[in-house]
Coordinates of C-alpha atoms in Angstrom, one line a residue:
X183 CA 0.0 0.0 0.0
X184 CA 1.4 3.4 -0.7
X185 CA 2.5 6.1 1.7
X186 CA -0.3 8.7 2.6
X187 CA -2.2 6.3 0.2
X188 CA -6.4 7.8 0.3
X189 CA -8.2 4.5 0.7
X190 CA -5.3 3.7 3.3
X191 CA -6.8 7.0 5.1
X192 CA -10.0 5.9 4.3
X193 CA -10.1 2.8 6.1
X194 CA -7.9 4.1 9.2
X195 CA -10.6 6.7 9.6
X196 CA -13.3 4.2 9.3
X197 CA -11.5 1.6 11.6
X198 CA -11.3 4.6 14.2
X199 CA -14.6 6.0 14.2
X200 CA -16.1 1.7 14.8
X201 CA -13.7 1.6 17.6
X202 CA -14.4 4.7 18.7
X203 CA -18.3 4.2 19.1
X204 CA -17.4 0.7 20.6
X205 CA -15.7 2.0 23.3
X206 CA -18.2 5.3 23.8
X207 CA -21.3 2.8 24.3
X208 CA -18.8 0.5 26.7
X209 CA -17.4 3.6 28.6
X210 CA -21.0 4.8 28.9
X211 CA -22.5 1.4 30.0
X212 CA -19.7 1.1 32.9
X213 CA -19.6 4.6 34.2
X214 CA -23.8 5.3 34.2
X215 CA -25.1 1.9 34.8
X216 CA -22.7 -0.1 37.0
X217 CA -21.7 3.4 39.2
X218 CA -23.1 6.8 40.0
X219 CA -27.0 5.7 40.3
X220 CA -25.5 3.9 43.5
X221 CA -22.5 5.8 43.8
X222 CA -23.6 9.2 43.5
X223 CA -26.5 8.4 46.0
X224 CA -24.3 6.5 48.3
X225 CA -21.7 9.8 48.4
X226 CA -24.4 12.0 48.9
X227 CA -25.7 9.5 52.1
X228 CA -21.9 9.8 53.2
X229 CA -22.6 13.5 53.4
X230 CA -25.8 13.7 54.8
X231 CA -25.8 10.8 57.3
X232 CA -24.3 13.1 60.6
X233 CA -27.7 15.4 58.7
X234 CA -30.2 12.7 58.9
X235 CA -28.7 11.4 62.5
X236 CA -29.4 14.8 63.7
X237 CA -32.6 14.7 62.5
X238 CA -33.5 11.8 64.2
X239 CA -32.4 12.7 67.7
X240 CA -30.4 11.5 70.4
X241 CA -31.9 9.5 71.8
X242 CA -32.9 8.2 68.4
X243 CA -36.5 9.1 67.8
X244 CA -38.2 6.0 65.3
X245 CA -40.7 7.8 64.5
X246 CA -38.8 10.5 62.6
X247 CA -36.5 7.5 61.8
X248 CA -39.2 5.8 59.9
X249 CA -40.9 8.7 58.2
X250 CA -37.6 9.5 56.6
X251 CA -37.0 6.1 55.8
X252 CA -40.3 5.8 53.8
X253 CA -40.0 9.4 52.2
X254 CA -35.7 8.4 50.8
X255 CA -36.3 4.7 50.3
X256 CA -33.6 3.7 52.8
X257 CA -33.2 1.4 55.5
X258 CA -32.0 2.7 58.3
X259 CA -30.9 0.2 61.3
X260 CA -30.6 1.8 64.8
X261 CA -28.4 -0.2 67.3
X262 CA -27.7 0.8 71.4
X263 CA -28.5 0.2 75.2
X264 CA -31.3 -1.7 74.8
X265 CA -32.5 -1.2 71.2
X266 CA -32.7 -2.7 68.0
X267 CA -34.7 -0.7 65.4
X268 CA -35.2 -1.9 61.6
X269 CA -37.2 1.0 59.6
X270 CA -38.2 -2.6 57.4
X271 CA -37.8 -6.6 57.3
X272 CA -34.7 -6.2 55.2
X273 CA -31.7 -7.5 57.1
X274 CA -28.6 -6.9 56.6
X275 CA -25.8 -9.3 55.7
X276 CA -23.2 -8.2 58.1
X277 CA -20.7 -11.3 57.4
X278 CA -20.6 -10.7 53.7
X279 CA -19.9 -6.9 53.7
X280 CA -16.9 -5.8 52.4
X281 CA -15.2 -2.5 53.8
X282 CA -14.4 -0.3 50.7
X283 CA -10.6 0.8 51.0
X284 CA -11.4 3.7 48.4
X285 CA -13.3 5.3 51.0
X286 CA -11.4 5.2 54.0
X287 CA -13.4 5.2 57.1
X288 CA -13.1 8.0 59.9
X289 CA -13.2 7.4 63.0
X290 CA -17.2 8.1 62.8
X291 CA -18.2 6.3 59.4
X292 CA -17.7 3.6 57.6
X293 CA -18.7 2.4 54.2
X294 CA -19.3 -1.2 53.4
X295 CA -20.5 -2.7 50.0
X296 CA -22.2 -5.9 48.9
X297 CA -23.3 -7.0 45.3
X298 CA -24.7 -3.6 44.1
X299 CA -25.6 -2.1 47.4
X300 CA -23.7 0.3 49.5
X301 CA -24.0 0.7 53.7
X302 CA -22.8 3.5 55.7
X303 CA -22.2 3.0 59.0
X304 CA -22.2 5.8 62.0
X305 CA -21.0 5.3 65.5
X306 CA -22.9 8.0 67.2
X307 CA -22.4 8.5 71.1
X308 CA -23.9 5.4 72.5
X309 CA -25.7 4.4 68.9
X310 CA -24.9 2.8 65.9
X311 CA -26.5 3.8 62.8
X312 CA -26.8 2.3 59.5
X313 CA -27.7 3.3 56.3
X314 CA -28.5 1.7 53.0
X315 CA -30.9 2.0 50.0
X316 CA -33.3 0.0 49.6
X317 CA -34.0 0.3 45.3
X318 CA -32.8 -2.4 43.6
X319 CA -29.9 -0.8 40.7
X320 CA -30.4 -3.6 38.4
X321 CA -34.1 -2.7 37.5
X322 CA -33.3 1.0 36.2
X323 CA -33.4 1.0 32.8
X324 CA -30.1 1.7 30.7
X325 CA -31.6 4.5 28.6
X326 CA -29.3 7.5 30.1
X327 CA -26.2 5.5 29.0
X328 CA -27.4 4.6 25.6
X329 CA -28.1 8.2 25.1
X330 CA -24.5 8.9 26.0
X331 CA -23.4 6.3 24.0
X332 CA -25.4 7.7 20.9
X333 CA -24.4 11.2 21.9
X334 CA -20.9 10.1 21.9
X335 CA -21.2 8.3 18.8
X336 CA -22.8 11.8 16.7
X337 CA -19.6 13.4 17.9
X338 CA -17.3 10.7 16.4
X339 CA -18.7 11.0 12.9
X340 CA -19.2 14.5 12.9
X341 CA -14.9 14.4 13.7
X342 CA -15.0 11.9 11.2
X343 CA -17.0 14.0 8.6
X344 CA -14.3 16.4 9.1
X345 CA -11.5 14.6 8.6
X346 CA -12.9 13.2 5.2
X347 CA -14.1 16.5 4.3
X348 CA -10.5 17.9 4.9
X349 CA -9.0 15.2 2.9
X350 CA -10.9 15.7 -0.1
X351 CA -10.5 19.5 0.0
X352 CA -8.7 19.1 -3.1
X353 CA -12.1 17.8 -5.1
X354 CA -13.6 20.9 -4.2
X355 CA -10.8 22.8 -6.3
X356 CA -10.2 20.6 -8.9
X357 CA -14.1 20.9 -9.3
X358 CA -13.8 25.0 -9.4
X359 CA -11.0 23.9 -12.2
X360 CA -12.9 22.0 -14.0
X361 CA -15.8 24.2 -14.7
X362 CA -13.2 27.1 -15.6
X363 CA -11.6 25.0 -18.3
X364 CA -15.5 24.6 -19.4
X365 CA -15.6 28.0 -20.3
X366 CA -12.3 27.9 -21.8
X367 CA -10.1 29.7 -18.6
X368 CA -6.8 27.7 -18.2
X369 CA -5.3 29.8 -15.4
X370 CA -6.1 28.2 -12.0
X371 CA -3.2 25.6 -11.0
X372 CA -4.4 23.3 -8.7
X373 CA -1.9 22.7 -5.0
X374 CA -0.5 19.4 -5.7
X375 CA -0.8 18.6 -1.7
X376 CA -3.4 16.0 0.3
X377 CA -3.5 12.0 -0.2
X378 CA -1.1 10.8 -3.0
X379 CA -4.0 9.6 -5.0
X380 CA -5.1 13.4 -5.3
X381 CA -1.8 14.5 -5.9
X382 CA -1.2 12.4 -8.7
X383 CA -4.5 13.9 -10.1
X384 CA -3.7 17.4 -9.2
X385 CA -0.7 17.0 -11.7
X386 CA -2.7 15.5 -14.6
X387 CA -5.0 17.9 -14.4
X388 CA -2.4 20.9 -14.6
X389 CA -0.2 19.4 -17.5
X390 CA -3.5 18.6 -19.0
X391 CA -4.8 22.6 -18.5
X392 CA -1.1 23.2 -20.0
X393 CA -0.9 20.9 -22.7
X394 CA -4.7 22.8 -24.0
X395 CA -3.8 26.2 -23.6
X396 CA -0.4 25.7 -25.7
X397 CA -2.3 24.1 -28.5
X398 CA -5.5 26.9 -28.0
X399 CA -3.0 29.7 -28.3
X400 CA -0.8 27.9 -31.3
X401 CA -4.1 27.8 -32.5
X402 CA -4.8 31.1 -32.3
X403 CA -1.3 32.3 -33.1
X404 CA -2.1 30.1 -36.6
X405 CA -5.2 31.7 -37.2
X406 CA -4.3 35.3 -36.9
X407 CA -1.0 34.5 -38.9
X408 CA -2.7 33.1 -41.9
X409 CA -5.8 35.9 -41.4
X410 CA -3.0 38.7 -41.9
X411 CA -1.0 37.5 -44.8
X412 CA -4.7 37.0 -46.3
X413 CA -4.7 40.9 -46.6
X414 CA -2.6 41.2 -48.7
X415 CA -3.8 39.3 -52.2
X416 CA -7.3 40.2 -51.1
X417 CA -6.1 44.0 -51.3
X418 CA -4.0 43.4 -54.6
X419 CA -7.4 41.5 -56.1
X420 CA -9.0 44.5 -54.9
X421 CA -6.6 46.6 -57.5
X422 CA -6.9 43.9 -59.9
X423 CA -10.6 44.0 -60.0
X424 CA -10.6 47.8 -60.5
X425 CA -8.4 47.3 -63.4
X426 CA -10.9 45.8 -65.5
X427 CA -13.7 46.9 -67.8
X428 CA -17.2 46.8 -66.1
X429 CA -19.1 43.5 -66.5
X430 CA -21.6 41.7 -64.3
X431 CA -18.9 39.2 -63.5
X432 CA -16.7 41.8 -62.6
X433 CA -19.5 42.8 -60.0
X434 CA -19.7 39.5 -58.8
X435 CA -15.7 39.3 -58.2
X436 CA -16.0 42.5 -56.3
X437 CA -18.6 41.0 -53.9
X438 CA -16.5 37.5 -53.5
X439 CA -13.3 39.5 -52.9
X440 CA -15.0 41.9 -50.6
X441 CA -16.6 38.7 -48.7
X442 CA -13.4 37.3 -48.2
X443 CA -12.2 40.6 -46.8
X444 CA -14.9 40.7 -44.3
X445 CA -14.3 37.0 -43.1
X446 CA -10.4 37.7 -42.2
X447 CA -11.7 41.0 -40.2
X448 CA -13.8 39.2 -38.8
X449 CA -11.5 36.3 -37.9
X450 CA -9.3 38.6 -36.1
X451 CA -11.5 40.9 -34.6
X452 CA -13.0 37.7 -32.5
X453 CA -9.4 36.5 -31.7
X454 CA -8.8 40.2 -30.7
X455 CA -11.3 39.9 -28.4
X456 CA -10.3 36.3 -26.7
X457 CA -6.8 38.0 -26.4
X458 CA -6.4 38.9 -22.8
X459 CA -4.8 42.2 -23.7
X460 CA -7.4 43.5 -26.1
X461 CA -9.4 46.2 -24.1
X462 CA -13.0 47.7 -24.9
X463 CA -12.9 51.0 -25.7
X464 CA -16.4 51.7 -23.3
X465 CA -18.2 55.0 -22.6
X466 CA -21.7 55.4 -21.7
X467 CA -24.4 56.0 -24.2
X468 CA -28.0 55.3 -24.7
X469 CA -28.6 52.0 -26.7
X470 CA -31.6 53.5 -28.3
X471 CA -29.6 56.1 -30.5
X472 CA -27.3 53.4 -31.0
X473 CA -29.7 50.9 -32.5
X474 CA -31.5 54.3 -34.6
X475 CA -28.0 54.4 -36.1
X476 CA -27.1 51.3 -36.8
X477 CA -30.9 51.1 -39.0
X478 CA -29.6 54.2 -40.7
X479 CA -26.3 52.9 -42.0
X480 CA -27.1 49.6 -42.9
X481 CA -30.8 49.0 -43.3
X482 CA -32.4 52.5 -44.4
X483 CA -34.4 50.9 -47.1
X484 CA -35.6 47.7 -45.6
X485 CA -39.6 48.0 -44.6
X486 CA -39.5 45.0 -42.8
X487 CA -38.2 45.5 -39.2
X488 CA -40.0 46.9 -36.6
X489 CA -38.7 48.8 -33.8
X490 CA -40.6 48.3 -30.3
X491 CA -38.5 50.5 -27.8
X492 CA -40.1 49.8 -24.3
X493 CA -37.4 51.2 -22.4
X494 CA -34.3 54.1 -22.4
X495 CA -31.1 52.0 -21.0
X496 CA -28.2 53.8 -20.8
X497 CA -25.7 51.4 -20.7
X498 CA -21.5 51.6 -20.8
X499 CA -20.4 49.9 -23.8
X500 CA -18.0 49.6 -27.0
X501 CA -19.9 51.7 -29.8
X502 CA -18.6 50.7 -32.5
X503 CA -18.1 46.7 -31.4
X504 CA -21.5 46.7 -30.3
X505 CA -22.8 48.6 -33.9
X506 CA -21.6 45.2 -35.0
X507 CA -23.5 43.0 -32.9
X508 CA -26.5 44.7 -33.8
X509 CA -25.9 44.5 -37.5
X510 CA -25.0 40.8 -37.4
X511 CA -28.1 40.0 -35.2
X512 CA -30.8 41.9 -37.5
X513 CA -29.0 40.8 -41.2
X514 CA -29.3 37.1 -40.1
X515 CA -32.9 37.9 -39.2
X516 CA -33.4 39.7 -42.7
X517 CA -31.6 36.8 -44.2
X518 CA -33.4 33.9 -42.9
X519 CA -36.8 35.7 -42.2
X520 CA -38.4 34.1 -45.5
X521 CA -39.3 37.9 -46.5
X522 CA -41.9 38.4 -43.3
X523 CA -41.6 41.0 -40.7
X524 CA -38.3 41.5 -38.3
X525 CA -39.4 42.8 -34.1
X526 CA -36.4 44.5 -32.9
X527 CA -37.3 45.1 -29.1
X528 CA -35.6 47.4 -26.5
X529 CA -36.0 47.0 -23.1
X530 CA -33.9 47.9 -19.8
X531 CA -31.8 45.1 -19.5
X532 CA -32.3 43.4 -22.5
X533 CA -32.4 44.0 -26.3
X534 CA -34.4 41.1 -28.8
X535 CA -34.3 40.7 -32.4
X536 CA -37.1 38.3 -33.4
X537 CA -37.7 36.6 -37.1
X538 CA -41.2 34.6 -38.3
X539 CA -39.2 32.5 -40.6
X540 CA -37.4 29.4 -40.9
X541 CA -36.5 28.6 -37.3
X542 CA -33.8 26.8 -35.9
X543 CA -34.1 22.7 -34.8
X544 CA -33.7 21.8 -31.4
X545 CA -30.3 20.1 -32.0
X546 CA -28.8 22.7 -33.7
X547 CA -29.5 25.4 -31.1
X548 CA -26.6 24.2 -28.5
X549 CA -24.4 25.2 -31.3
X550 CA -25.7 27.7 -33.3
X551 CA -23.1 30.5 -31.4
X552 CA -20.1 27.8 -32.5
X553 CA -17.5 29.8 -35.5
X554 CA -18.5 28.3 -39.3
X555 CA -21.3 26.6 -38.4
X556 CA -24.2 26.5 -40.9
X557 CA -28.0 25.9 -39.9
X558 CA -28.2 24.8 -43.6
X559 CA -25.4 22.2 -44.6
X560 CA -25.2 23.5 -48.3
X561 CA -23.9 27.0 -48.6
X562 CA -26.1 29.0 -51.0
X563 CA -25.4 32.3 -52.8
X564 CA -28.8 33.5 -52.0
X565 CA -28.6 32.8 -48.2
X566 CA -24.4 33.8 -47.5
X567 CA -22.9 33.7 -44.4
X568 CA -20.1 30.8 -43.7
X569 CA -21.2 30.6 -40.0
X570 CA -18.9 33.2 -38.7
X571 CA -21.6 36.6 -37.9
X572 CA -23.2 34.8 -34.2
X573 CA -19.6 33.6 -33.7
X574 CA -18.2 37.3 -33.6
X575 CA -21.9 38.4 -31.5
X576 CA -20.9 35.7 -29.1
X577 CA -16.9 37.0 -28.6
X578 CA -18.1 40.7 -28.2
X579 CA -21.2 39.9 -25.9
X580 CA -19.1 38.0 -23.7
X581 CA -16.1 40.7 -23.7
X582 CA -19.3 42.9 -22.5
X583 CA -19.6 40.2 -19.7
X584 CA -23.4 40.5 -21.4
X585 CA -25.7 36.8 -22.3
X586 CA -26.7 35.9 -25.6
X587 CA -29.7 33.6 -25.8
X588 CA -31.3 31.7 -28.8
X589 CA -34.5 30.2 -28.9
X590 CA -36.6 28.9 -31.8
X591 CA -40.0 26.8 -31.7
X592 CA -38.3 25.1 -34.3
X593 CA -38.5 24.7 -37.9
X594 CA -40.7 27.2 -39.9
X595 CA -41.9 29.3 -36.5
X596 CA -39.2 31.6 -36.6
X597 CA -36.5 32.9 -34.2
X598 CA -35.1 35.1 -31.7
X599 CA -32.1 36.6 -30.5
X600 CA -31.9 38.3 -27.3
X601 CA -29.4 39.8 -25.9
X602 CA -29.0 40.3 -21.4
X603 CA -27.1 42.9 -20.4
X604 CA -25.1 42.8 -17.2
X605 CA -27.3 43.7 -14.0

């Protein structure tokens, strides 16, 4: 078995805490049922006999002798000149007593035990006195030590509890870990300390956060690489293009060129934003004038969107990054709207761009924010888009630490796209 092995500690602490519950019923049992219902009385009759003695008078009056025998439940024997005085029939078995050397007898009183019973005995003056009680031990019920014993054994597992609890601490992190990496944050770097099991794990997980972000960043280093030398023979097609008589295919060259363009800005602008050194550029302004604008620059002549403003928000953003989100949100509802109406509504912590027309499967919705992925497998020249628009929405929502949520009824009842802003 390994050292500082967890199922090693495991068993240790399970072994202890069986033991310990063992010995907390046995511990219980001995001290509350085999000593202080008799031993705490018996005490307290040590104390009190020169109490009761005085009580009863000298000479001894048996009267007050048997009244307080009756009201304590004790048998009291009263020996002198001429008397012998039982407060009951119970003798006493003077030849079996045993003198009890943990309570060493004065020169007054002596204590005497037999089976379960204690007797104190008093020389008084001319009398002897003796004192025992008369309830039989054996018939109280043990429930005072059981409930010691259960108390006892609540204490031990909550110990126990703790102990476990401490030693898989390190779950608790590697949890917190885990659901970082889900959303794609490799920096937490998990104590490689506790049980050697979770030690060993600790260290997997690390390399394993390590080994991602180096191949997510060479990714990204890739990307950007191949997006900027892209620039270039898009620009010199752009010259190219311009260079040629007019034709409807030079048109169409122009638009494939000047799609290209917009995919490589659009490539780095989102791995600009999932750069950690990339800042917003934010100032306050009212998203109302900043949707009114974004209409005016791109969609002045289309009749089919509706504007419902509901609310004023002025909220602290990126103008121009957030012109784009706007764009991309209402083109794709133009594009896939199947010609009806487009609801654009503003409210105080939200903004919603809603379509009537093709809708979006349930399947496809978990993914529809992923970069290059198409609702519709075949790319057509009518519809556009490679997939990249949400994507970029996505990246520049989330730089806003704002929500974007998709929902569609499915196919043929339309779609919406709202958009939470941070409370």
């Amino acid at each position: 078995m390994r050292k500082h092995s967890l199922f090693a500690r495991l068993f240790l602490i399970f072994i202890g805490f069986v033991l310990l519950v063992v010995l907390s019923f046995s511990v219980s049992f001995w001290f509350f049922h085999e000593k202080p219902y008799q031993g705490v009385a018996q005490k307290n009759l040590t104390n009190y006999t020169d109490l009761l003695i005085e009580k009863i008078g000298t000479p001894p009056d048996l009267s007050m002798a048997q009244k307080i025998a009756d009201e304590n439940d004790l048998l009291i024997v009263i020996e002198g000149p001429g008397m012998l005085y039982r407060s009951s029939g119970q003798k006493i078995p003077k030849k079996k007593l045993e003198l009890m050397e943990k309570f060493p007898p004065s020169m007054r009183h002596k204590v005497y035990r037999h089976k379960k019973n204690f007797y104190i005995e008093v020389n008084h003056g001319w009398y002897r006195y003796t004192f025992t009680m008369i309830r039989d031990f054996k018939k109280i019920p043990p429930v005072f030590p059981i409930g010691i014993g259960v108390l006892m054994s609540f204490v031990w597992l909550l110990l126990s509890y703790q102990l476990v609890r401490r030693m898989f601490k390190s779950l608790d992190e590697i949890q917190k870990a885990a659901q970082e990496f889900a959303v794609g944050d490799f920096s937490r770097k998990l104590e490689e300390d506790g049980p050697q099991e979770l030690k060993d794990l600790s260290a997997s997980i690390n390399k394993m956060a390590n080994d991602i972000k180096e191949i997510l960043d060479s990714k990204q280093e890739l990307i950007i690489a191949v997006a900027h030398e892209l620039r270039t023979p898009i620009t010199r097609a752009k010259l190219g293009l311009e260079m040629l008589d007019d034709s409807s295919r030079k048109e169409e060259l122009k638009e494939d060129v000047q799609e290209m363009a917009t995919i490589v800005e659009d490539i780095l602008e989102a791995e600009r934003l999932k750069s950690n050194y990339t800042k917003l550029h934010k100032e306050d302004c009212f998203l109302e004038d900043l949707l009114n604008e974004t209409i005016r620059d791109y969609f002045s002549s289309e009749k089919r969107i509706k504007l419902h403003i509901e609310a004023h928000p002025e909220i602290s953003l990126d103008k121009n990054r957030y012109k784009i989100v706007i764009k991309n949100l209402i083109s794709n509802a133009l594009r896939y709207g199947s010609g009806k109406k487009v609801e654009v509504y503003l409210r105080q912590d939200s903004l919603c761009v809603r379509d009537y027309g093709e809708g979006i499967r349930s399947e496809d919705l978990p993914k529809i924010k992923d970069a290059f992925y198409r609702v519709e497998k075949s790319r057509t020249k009518n519809l556009g888009g490679i997939g990249l628009g949400l994507f970029l929405c996505g990246r520049i929502i989330e730089a806003h630490e704002h929500e974007l949520h998709v929902d569609s009824e499915g196919l043929g009842k339309g779609s919406s796209f709202e958009v939470r802003f941070k409370a």
